[in-house]
Coordinates of C-alpha atoms in Angstrom, one line a residue:
M184 CA 59.0 -32.4 26.1
S185 CA 62.3 -32.0 24.3
E186 CA 61.2 -34.4 21.5
L187 CA 58.6 -31.7 20.4
Q188 CA 61.0 -28.7 20.3
N189 CA 61.5 -29.0 16.5
S190 CA 58.2 -30.6 15.6
Y191 CA 54.9 -29.2 14.5
A192 CA 51.7 -31.3 13.9
L193 CA 51.6 -34.8 15.3
P194 CA 52.2 -37.3 12.4
A195 CA 49.1 -39.1 11.2
S196 CA 50.5 -42.3 12.5
A197 CA 50.5 -40.9 16.1
A198 CA 47.8 -42.6 18.3
V199 CA 45.1 -40.2 19.7
A200 CA 43.0 -41.0 22.6
V201 CA 39.7 -39.2 23.4
I202 CA 38.2 -39.5 26.9
G203 CA 34.5 -38.9 27.1
A204 CA 32.2 -40.2 24.4
G205 CA 29.5 -37.6 24.6
T206 CA 28.7 -35.2 21.7
M207 CA 32.0 -33.3 22.0
G208 CA 34.2 -36.4 22.5
A209 CA 32.6 -38.3 19.7
G210 CA 33.1 -35.2 17.4
I211 CA 36.7 -34.9 18.3
A212 CA 37.3 -38.7 17.7
Q213 CA 35.6 -38.4 14.2
V214 CA 37.8 -35.4 13.2
A215 CA 41.0 -37.1 14.4
A216 CA 40.1 -40.4 12.6
L217 CA 39.4 -38.5 9.3
A218 CA 42.8 -36.9 9.7
G219 CA 44.4 -40.3 9.6
H220 CA 45.1 -41.0 13.3
P221 CA 44.3 -44.3 15.0
V222 CA 41.8 -43.2 17.6
Q223 CA 40.8 -44.8 20.9
L224 CA 37.7 -43.7 22.6
Y225 CA 37.1 -44.2 26.3
D226 CA 34.0 -43.5 28.4
S227 CA 33.4 -44.4 32.0
R228 CA 29.8 -45.4 31.1
E229 CA 29.3 -49.0 30.2
G230 CA 28.9 -49.3 26.4
G231 CA 29.2 -45.4 26.0
A232 CA 32.3 -45.6 23.8
A233 CA 31.0 -48.4 21.6
K234 CA 27.7 -46.6 21.0
A235 CA 29.5 -43.4 20.1
I236 CA 31.8 -45.2 17.6
S237 CA 28.7 -46.9 16.1
D238 CA 27.1 -43.4 15.7
I239 CA 30.3 -42.0 14.2
R240 CA 30.5 -44.7 11.6
A241 CA 26.8 -44.1 10.7
N242 CA 27.6 -40.5 10.3
L243 CA 30.6 -41.1 8.1
D244 CA 28.6 -43.5 5.9
K245 CA 25.9 -40.9 5.6
L246 CA 28.5 -38.3 4.5
A247 CA 30.0 -40.8 1.9
N248 CA 26.5 -41.6 0.6
K249 CA 25.9 -37.9 0.0
D250 CA 29.3 -37.5 -1.7
K251 CA 30.4 -35.1 1.0
I252 CA 33.5 -37.2 1.6
P253 CA 35.1 -40.0 -0.5
S254 CA 33.8 -43.5 0.5
Q255 CA 37.4 -44.8 1.0
L256 CA 38.2 -42.0 3.4
A257 CA 35.0 -42.8 5.4
Q258 CA 35.9 -46.5 5.4
D259 CA 39.4 -45.9 6.5
A260 CA 38.4 -43.5 9.3
C261 CA 35.9 -46.1 10.6
E262 CA 38.6 -48.7 10.7
R263 CA 40.9 -46.4 12.8
L264 CA 38.3 -46.1 15.6
S265 CA 38.5 -48.4 18.5
V266 CA 37.1 -48.7 22.1
A267 CA 39.4 -48.4 25.0
G268 CA 38.2 -50.7 27.8
S269 CA 40.2 -48.9 30.5
L270 CA 42.4 -45.9 31.0
Q271 CA 45.4 -48.3 31.0
D272 CA 44.7 -49.2 27.3
L273 CA 45.7 -45.6 26.5
H274 CA 49.3 -46.1 27.4
G275 CA 50.5 -45.8 23.7
A276 CA 48.7 -42.5 22.9
R277 CA 50.8 -39.5 21.8
L278 CA 47.9 -37.2 22.5
V279 CA 45.0 -37.6 25.0
V280 CA 42.1 -35.1 24.6
E281 CA 39.8 -35.0 27.7
A282 CA 36.1 -34.2 27.0
I283 CA 34.4 -35.1 30.3
V284 CA 32.1 -33.2 32.6
E285 CA 33.0 -29.6 33.3
Q286 CA 34.1 -30.1 36.9
L287 CA 37.6 -29.1 38.0
A288 CA 38.0 -32.0 40.5
A289 CA 37.0 -34.6 37.9
K290 CA 39.5 -33.2 35.4
Q291 CA 42.3 -33.0 37.9
E292 CA 41.7 -36.6 39.0
L293 CA 41.6 -37.9 35.5
F294 CA 44.9 -36.2 34.4
G295 CA 46.5 -37.4 37.6
K296 CA 45.7 -40.9 36.7
L297 CA 46.9 -40.4 33.1
E298 CA 50.3 -39.2 34.2
A299 CA 50.9 -42.6 35.6
I300 CA 49.8 -44.4 32.4
V301 CA 51.0 -42.5 29.3
D302 CA 54.5 -42.1 28.0
A303 CA 56.5 -39.1 29.1
Q304 CA 56.2 -37.6 25.6
C305 CA 52.4 -37.8 25.5
I306 CA 50.6 -34.5 25.3
L307 CA 47.6 -34.0 27.5
A308 CA 44.8 -31.6 26.3
S309 CA 41.5 -30.5 27.9
N310 CA 38.5 -29.5 25.9
T311 CA 37.3 -27.4 28.8
S312 CA 35.2 -24.4 27.7
S313 CA 35.6 -22.4 30.9
I314 CA 38.0 -23.9 33.5
S315 CA 41.5 -22.6 34.0
I316 CA 44.1 -24.8 32.3
T317 CA 46.5 -23.6 35.0
H318 CA 44.2 -24.8 37.8
I319 CA 43.6 -28.1 36.1
G320 CA 47.3 -28.7 35.7
A321 CA 48.4 -27.5 39.1
P322 CA 48.5 -31.0 40.9
L323 CA 50.3 -32.6 38.0
R324 CA 54.0 -33.6 38.2
H325 CA 54.5 -32.3 34.7
P326 CA 52.0 -29.6 34.0
E327 CA 54.1 -28.3 31.2
R328 CA 52.6 -31.1 28.9
L329 CA 49.0 -29.9 29.5
A330 CA 47.2 -27.3 27.4
G331 CA 43.6 -26.6 26.3
M332 CA 42.2 -27.7 23.0
H333 CA 38.8 -26.2 23.0
F334 CA 36.6 -27.4 20.1
F335 CA 33.2 -25.9 19.3
N336 CA 29.9 -27.8 18.8
P337 CA 29.2 -29.5 16.5
V338 CA 32.9 -30.4 16.2
P339 CA 32.9 -31.8 12.6
Q340 CA 31.2 -28.7 11.3
M341 CA 32.7 -25.9 13.4
G342 CA 36.1 -24.7 12.2
L343 CA 37.5 -23.0 15.3
V344 CA 39.7 -24.6 17.9
E345 CA 41.0 -22.5 20.8
I346 CA 44.5 -23.6 22.0
I347 CA 44.8 -22.5 25.6
R348 CA 48.1 -21.8 27.2
G349 CA 48.3 -22.4 30.9
L350 CA 50.9 -20.8 33.1
A351 CA 53.1 -23.9 33.0
S352 CA 52.2 -25.0 29.4
D353 CA 55.3 -25.7 27.3
T354 CA 55.6 -23.6 24.3
A355 CA 56.3 -26.6 22.1
V356 CA 53.2 -28.3 23.3
V357 CA 51.1 -25.3 22.4
Q358 CA 52.7 -25.1 19.0
C359 CA 52.2 -28.8 18.4
L360 CA 48.5 -28.6 19.3
H361 CA 48.0 -25.5 17.2
D362 CA 49.6 -27.2 14.1
T363 CA 47.8 -30.5 14.8
A364 CA 44.4 -28.8 14.9
R365 CA 45.3 -27.1 11.5
A366 CA 46.3 -30.5 10.1
W367 CA 42.9 -31.7 11.1
G368 CA 41.3 -29.1 8.9
K369 CA 40.5 -26.7 11.8
V370 CA 41.3 -23.0 12.3
P371 CA 43.4 -22.7 15.5
V372 CA 43.8 -19.6 17.7
V373 CA 46.0 -19.3 20.8
A374 CA 44.8 -17.8 24.0
R375 CA 46.2 -17.4 27.5
S376 CA 44.2 -19.2 30.2
T377 CA 41.9 -16.5 31.4
P378 CA 38.1 -16.7 32.1
G379 CA 36.1 -17.4 28.9
F380 CA 39.3 -17.7 26.8
I381 CA 38.6 -15.7 23.6
V382 CA 35.1 -16.5 22.3
N383 CA 33.2 -17.0 25.5
R384 CA 34.6 -13.7 26.8
L385 CA 34.4 -11.6 23.7
A386 CA 30.8 -12.8 22.9
R387 CA 29.3 -11.7 26.2
P388 CA 28.3 -8.2 24.9
Y389 CA 26.3 -9.7 22.1
Y390 CA 23.8 -11.1 24.5
A391 CA 24.3 -8.5 27.3
E392 CA 23.5 -5.4 25.2
A393 CA 20.4 -7.0 23.6
L394 CA 19.2 -8.1 27.0
R395 CA 19.8 -4.6 28.3
V396 CA 17.8 -3.0 25.4
L397 CA 15.0 -5.5 26.1
H398 CA 15.1 -4.7 29.8
E399 CA 14.6 -1.0 29.0
C400 CA 11.7 -1.8 26.7
G401 CA 13.7 -0.6 23.7
A402 CA 12.2 -3.3 21.4
Q403 CA 10.9 -6.8 21.5
P404 CA 13.1 -9.9 20.9
A405 CA 11.8 -10.4 17.3
T406 CA 12.6 -6.9 16.4
I407 CA 16.0 -6.8 17.9
D408 CA 16.9 -10.1 16.2
A409 CA 15.6 -8.9 12.9
V410 CA 17.7 -5.7 13.1
M411 CA 20.8 -7.6 14.1
R412 CA 20.4 -10.0 11.2
E413 CA 19.2 -7.7 8.4
A414 CA 21.2 -4.6 9.3
G415 CA 24.0 -6.0 11.5
G416 CA 24.7 -9.0 9.2
F417 CA 24.7 -11.6 12.0
R418 CA 23.6 -15.1 11.1
M419 CA 21.4 -15.2 14.1
G420 CA 20.0 -12.6 16.4
P421 CA 20.9 -12.7 20.1
F422 CA 17.6 -14.0 21.3
E423 CA 17.2 -16.8 18.9
L424 CA 20.8 -17.7 19.5
M425 CA 20.3 -17.8 23.3
D426 CA 17.2 -20.0 22.7
L427 CA 19.4 -22.3 20.6
I428 CA 22.3 -22.5 23.1
G429 CA 19.9 -23.0 26.0
H430 CA 19.4 -20.3 28.7
D431 CA 20.7 -22.6 31.4
V432 CA 24.0 -23.0 29.6
N433 CA 24.2 -19.3 28.4
F434 CA 23.3 -17.9 31.8
A435 CA 25.8 -20.3 33.5
V436 CA 28.6 -19.1 31.2
T437 CA 27.8 -15.5 31.9
Q438 CA 27.7 -16.1 35.6
S439 CA 31.0 -18.0 35.4
V440 CA 32.8 -15.2 33.6
F441 CA 31.2 -12.5 35.8
H442 CA 32.4 -14.2 39.0
A443 CA 35.8 -15.1 37.6
Y444 CA 36.4 -11.4 36.9
F445 CA 35.4 -10.6 40.4
N446 CA 32.0 -9.2 39.5
D447 CA 33.2 -6.8 36.8
P448 CA 30.0 -4.9 35.8
R449 CA 30.9 -5.5 32.2
F450 CA 29.8 -9.1 32.5
T451 CA 26.7 -8.6 34.8
P452 CA 24.1 -11.3 34.2
S453 CA 20.6 -10.4 33.1
L454 CA 17.6 -10.6 35.5
I455 CA 15.5 -11.4 32.5
Q456 CA 17.6 -14.5 31.5
Q457 CA 17.6 -15.5 35.2
E458 CA 13.8 -15.5 35.2
L459 CA 13.7 -17.7 32.1
V460 CA 16.0 -20.2 33.8
H461 CA 13.9 -20.2 37.0
A462 CA 10.8 -20.8 34.9
G463 CA 12.3 -23.7 33.1
R464 CA 12.0 -21.8 29.8
L465 CA 15.4 -22.8 28.5
G466 CA 14.8 -22.3 24.8
R467 CA 14.4 -24.8 22.0
K468 CA 15.2 -27.8 24.2
S469 CA 12.3 -27.0 26.5
G470 CA 10.0 -25.7 23.8
Y471 CA 9.9 -22.2 25.2
G472 CA 12.4 -19.4 25.7
F473 CA 12.1 -16.0 24.2
Y474 CA 10.1 -17.8 21.4
R475 CA 7.8 -20.8 21.4
Y476 CA 8.7 -23.9 19.5
G477 CA 6.9 -27.1 18.4
S478 CA 3.8 -27.8 16.5
G479 CA 1.5 -24.8 16.1
A480 CA 4.0 -22.3 17.6
E481 CA 3.7 -18.9 15.9
T482 CA 6.9 -17.0 14.9
P483 CA 6.6 -13.4 16.2
Q484 CA 7.2 -10.8 13.5
P485 CA 9.4 -7.8 14.0
A486 CA 7.9 -4.4 14.4
T487 CA 7.9 -2.6 11.0
E488 CA 6.8 0.9 10.2
P489 CA 3.8 1.1 7.7
S490 CA 4.6 2.6 4.4
F491 CA 4.5 6.4 4.6
D492 CA 3.7 8.7 1.7
P493 CA 6.7 9.4 -0.5
P494 CA 8.1 12.7 0.6
T495 CA 7.8 15.7 -1.6
V496 CA 10.1 18.0 0.3
P497 CA 13.7 18.8 -0.8
L498 CA 16.3 16.4 0.5
Q499 CA 19.8 17.5 1.5
L500 CA 22.6 15.0 1.9
F501 CA 25.7 15.7 3.9
G502 CA 29.1 14.0 3.4
T503 CA 29.9 10.6 2.2
H504 CA 28.8 8.3 4.9
P505 CA 27.8 4.8 3.4
L506 CA 24.1 5.5 4.2
V507 CA 24.3 8.8 2.4
E508 CA 25.8 7.1 -0.6
V509 CA 23.0 4.5 -0.7
V510 CA 20.4 7.2 -0.4
R511 CA 22.2 9.2 -3.1
A512 CA 22.0 6.2 -5.5
R513 CA 18.4 5.2 -4.8
Y514 CA 16.4 8.3 -4.0
Q515 CA 14.3 9.5 -6.9
G516 CA 13.4 12.9 -5.6
R517 CA 15.1 16.2 -5.6
V518 CA 18.5 16.1 -3.8
E519 CA 21.0 18.7 -2.9
Y520 CA 24.5 17.4 -2.0
C521 CA 26.4 19.2 0.8
P522 CA 29.8 19.0 2.4
P523 CA 30.0 17.1 5.7
R524 CA 29.1 18.9 8.9
A525 CA 30.8 19.0 12.3
D526 CA 27.8 17.5 14.0
N527 CA 27.8 14.5 11.6
L528 CA 24.3 15.2 10.2
L529 CA 23.5 12.8 7.4
M530 CA 20.5 14.3 5.9
K531 CA 17.8 17.0 6.2
A532 CA 14.4 15.9 5.0
G533 CA 12.1 18.8 5.4
P534 CA 12.0 19.6 9.1
A535 CA 13.7 16.2 10.1
R536 CA 17.4 15.9 10.9
V537 CA 18.7 12.4 10.4
Y538 CA 21.8 11.3 12.2
L539 CA 23.6 7.9 12.8
T540 CA 23.3 7.0 16.5
E541 CA 26.4 8.0 18.4
G542 CA 25.5 6.8 21.9
R543 CA 23.2 9.5 23.1
T544 CA 19.4 9.2 23.0
A545 CA 17.7 11.1 20.2
T546 CA 16.0 13.2 22.9
Q547 CA 19.3 14.2 24.5
Q548 CA 20.8 15.0 21.1
S549 CA 17.7 17.1 20.3
Y550 CA 18.2 19.0 23.5
D551 CA 21.9 19.4 23.0
Y552 CA 21.5 20.7 19.4
N553 CA 18.4 22.8 20.2
M554 CA 16.4 21.2 17.4
P555 CA 13.1 19.3 17.9
D556 CA 13.0 17.0 15.0
V557 CA 15.9 14.6 15.5
V558 CA 15.7 11.1 14.0
L559 CA 18.4 8.5 14.5
V560 CA 19.2 5.4 12.5
D561 CA 21.2 2.4 13.7
L562 CA 24.5 1.0 12.4
A563 CA 24.5 -1.5 9.5
L564 CA 27.3 -3.8 8.4
D565 CA 26.7 -2.8 4.7
Y566 CA 24.0 -0.3 4.0
A567 CA 24.0 -1.3 0.3
R568 CA 22.9 -4.8 1.3
A569 CA 20.9 -4.1 4.4
T570 CA 17.2 -4.8 4.0
R571 CA 16.2 -3.3 7.4
L572 CA 17.3 -0.5 9.6
G573 CA 16.6 0.4 13.3
I574 CA 15.1 3.8 13.6
T575 CA 14.2 6.0 16.6
R576 CA 13.2 9.6 17.3
A577 CA 13.5 12.3 19.9
D578 CA 10.5 12.7 22.3
Q579 CA 10.3 16.3 20.9
C580 CA 10.1 15.1 17.3
R581 CA 6.9 15.8 15.5
D582 CA 5.0 13.0 13.8
R583 CA 5.2 14.6 10.4
A584 CA 8.9 15.2 10.6
Y585 CA 9.5 11.6 11.6
Q586 CA 7.2 10.3 8.7
V587 CA 9.1 12.4 6.2
A588 CA 12.5 11.0 7.3
A589 CA 11.1 7.4 7.4
G590 CA 9.5 7.9 4.0
V591 CA 12.8 8.8 2.5
L592 CA 14.5 5.7 3.9
Q593 CA 11.5 3.5 2.8
A594 CA 11.8 5.0 -0.7
C595 CA 15.3 3.7 -0.7
G596 CA 14.2 0.2 -0.1
F597 CA 14.7 -0.2 3.7
A598 CA 12.2 -1.8 6.0
L599 CA 12.2 0.2 9.2
S600 CA 12.0 -1.2 12.7
P601 CA 10.9 1.5 15.2
M602 CA 12.7 1.4 18.6
A603 CA 12.2 3.3 21.8
D604 CA 14.8 6.0 22.4
V605 CA 17.5 3.9 24.0
P606 CA 21.1 5.2 23.8
G607 CA 23.2 3.6 21.1
M608 CA 20.2 1.7 19.7
V609 CA 21.1 -2.0 19.3
V610 CA 23.6 -2.8 16.5
M611 CA 25.8 0.2 17.3
R612 CA 26.1 -0.3 21.0
T613 CA 26.5 -4.1 20.6
V614 CA 29.4 -3.7 18.0
C615 CA 31.1 -1.0 20.1
M616 CA 31.0 -3.2 23.2
L617 CA 32.3 -6.2 21.2
V618 CA 35.1 -4.0 20.0
N619 CA 35.8 -2.8 23.5
E620 CA 36.0 -6.3 25.0
A621 CA 38.2 -7.5 22.2
A622 CA 40.5 -4.5 22.7
D623 CA 40.8 -5.3 26.5
A624 CA 41.6 -8.9 25.7
I625 CA 44.4 -7.8 23.4
N626 CA 45.6 -5.2 25.9
Q627 CA 45.8 -7.9 28.6
G628 CA 47.7 -10.3 26.5
V629 CA 45.0 -12.9 26.1
C630 CA 45.4 -13.3 22.4
S631 CA 46.6 -11.5 19.3
R632 CA 44.6 -9.1 17.2
A633 CA 44.4 -11.4 14.3
D634 CA 43.3 -14.3 16.5
A635 CA 40.6 -12.2 18.2
D636 CA 38.9 -11.4 14.9
L637 CA 39.4 -14.9 13.5
A638 CA 38.0 -16.5 16.7
M639 CA 34.8 -14.5 16.5
Q640 CA 34.3 -15.2 12.8
K641 CA 35.0 -18.9 13.0
G642 CA 33.7 -19.6 16.4
V643 CA 30.4 -17.8 16.5
N644 CA 30.0 -16.9 12.7
Y645 CA 30.2 -13.1 13.2
P646 CA 30.1 -11.3 9.8
R647 CA 33.2 -9.3 10.6
G648 CA 35.8 -9.5 13.4
P649 CA 35.2 -6.9 16.0
L650 CA 38.6 -5.1 15.5
A651 CA 38.1 -5.0 11.8
W652 CA 34.6 -3.6 12.4
A653 CA 36.2 -0.9 14.5
D654 CA 38.6 0.0 11.7
A655 CA 35.7 0.2 9.3
I656 CA 33.4 2.5 11.2
G657 CA 36.3 4.4 12.8
I658 CA 38.0 4.2 16.2
D659 CA 36.7 7.8 17.0
T660 CA 33.1 6.5 16.5
V661 CA 33.6 3.6 18.7
A662 CA 35.2 5.6 21.5
S663 CA 32.5 8.4 21.2
V664 CA 29.7 5.8 21.5
L665 CA 31.2 4.2 24.5
R666 CA 31.8 7.5 26.2
Q667 CA 28.2 8.6 25.5
L668 CA 26.8 5.3 26.9
G669 CA 29.0 5.7 30.0
A670 CA 27.8 9.3 30.5
T671 CA 24.2 8.2 30.1
Y672 CA 24.3 5.3 32.4
G673 CA 27.0 6.4 34.8
E674 CA 28.3 2.8 34.9
D675 CA 31.8 1.3 34.7
R676 CA 30.3 -1.2 32.3
Y677 CA 31.1 1.1 29.4
R678 CA 34.6 2.2 30.4
L679 CA 36.9 2.4 27.4
S680 CA 39.7 -0.1 27.0
P681 CA 43.1 1.6 27.5
L682 CA 44.1 0.2 24.1
L683 CA 41.2 1.8 22.4
Q684 CA 42.1 5.1 24.1
R685 CA 45.7 4.8 22.8
L686 CA 44.6 4.1 19.3
Q687 CA 42.3 7.1 19.3
A688 CA 44.9 9.4 20.6
S689 CA 47.5 8.2 18.1
G690 CA 45.1 8.1 15.1
R691 CA 46.0 4.5 14.4
K692 CA 43.9 1.4 13.6
F693 CA 43.8 -2.1 15.0
H694 CA 45.0 -3.6 11.7
E695 CA 47.6 -1.6 9.8

């Protein structure tokens, strides 16, 4: 691949071939054509490529008619698309992107055939979302020209592309694919070929912790989704997102990552999701998952506390935590401001003691502090913008104390979703586990710190990268929550990443 040593993106004149005319392949072909490349589309199904090109042209015409893209750009892109009648027709391609079925043997067979057809300078790329690039390239005579180019669905709309570096992948090939993706208007990140790459690995806790809370009857899906959206700032809650993805697909990815990491408990699949798959309740595509879909289907509402009487007791606020600052600005009653306390108490409202969850149950915290009326609130991305908070209380907490604490928060404009007393509640434990997984990926050389955050924001629309979130709430907080979860469950699932431990010991952040 010497020709690529001093090059970056492929020139727009370079021919691109896409193999596989399904949703992903067609999307890749559309993006490449819009970027100026002549594009050949091949599919083993009779008429498959022709139909895909017809659909692409219709999509481009629709975009032009809505003034989303210039008419001339749409017309030019349409003219650059052509059907390849056979693999042999791809002999002039400078880049071949494979987007066929997710089967190792099929991909190896295809790339083996392509090696005998394309020029020695042609780059081979796989759009695989889960199969090892190293394994795909192992039978090739020149595996150094193969790398991963993992797009996200729908390709024209999703910005992220994961560039996957196999054991044999040439550095120049990886750089060329990275810069070519950027030239196509995408946001590329580079990852070593490991199970799940970046996004499919780092996203596992988003589903796993919500499923764990549901398994422990902590709250119902609609409540968890609402708290994750309205407090956590996520675009979709985990249950509605799993319904959208399809439980067959989501469960298969979790199983794949779990087995690929030799049954690491951090990736343990959920019995609840397995039951849905067995029942054929796959989500939106089957009309029923965690929610029902279709005509007449009712949307479940999140659990929300009724309005409690405005409290008349004095309120003491401690420290400068963001929630304290919001209450300070909004609460109309009598308030006393106090310095922060060693036990991280946020406020006293009459007999109630309100804390941010830190990984223990409220009941355990009440026992440890020898005080009955402990109330916990969940993490929020931005308390000033959050419209809902998760709330729980110790088993020892008296009703009146709880109502006073809840009344204060309601008076400050928060809807409150009550949860059972599960450790770490839902936003906090999820964010801390996302941080931990990202830290392990960095520690194992899978990707850079910047790419970990970028991938999760651009690939799955997280409101903040997990490492940036850790810096915002504090490395000490993340480490403490994970240690408390580990102590509560006694499971290796919540073990701290060595990198997280080092950062805590050194007092440093992920991004400095």
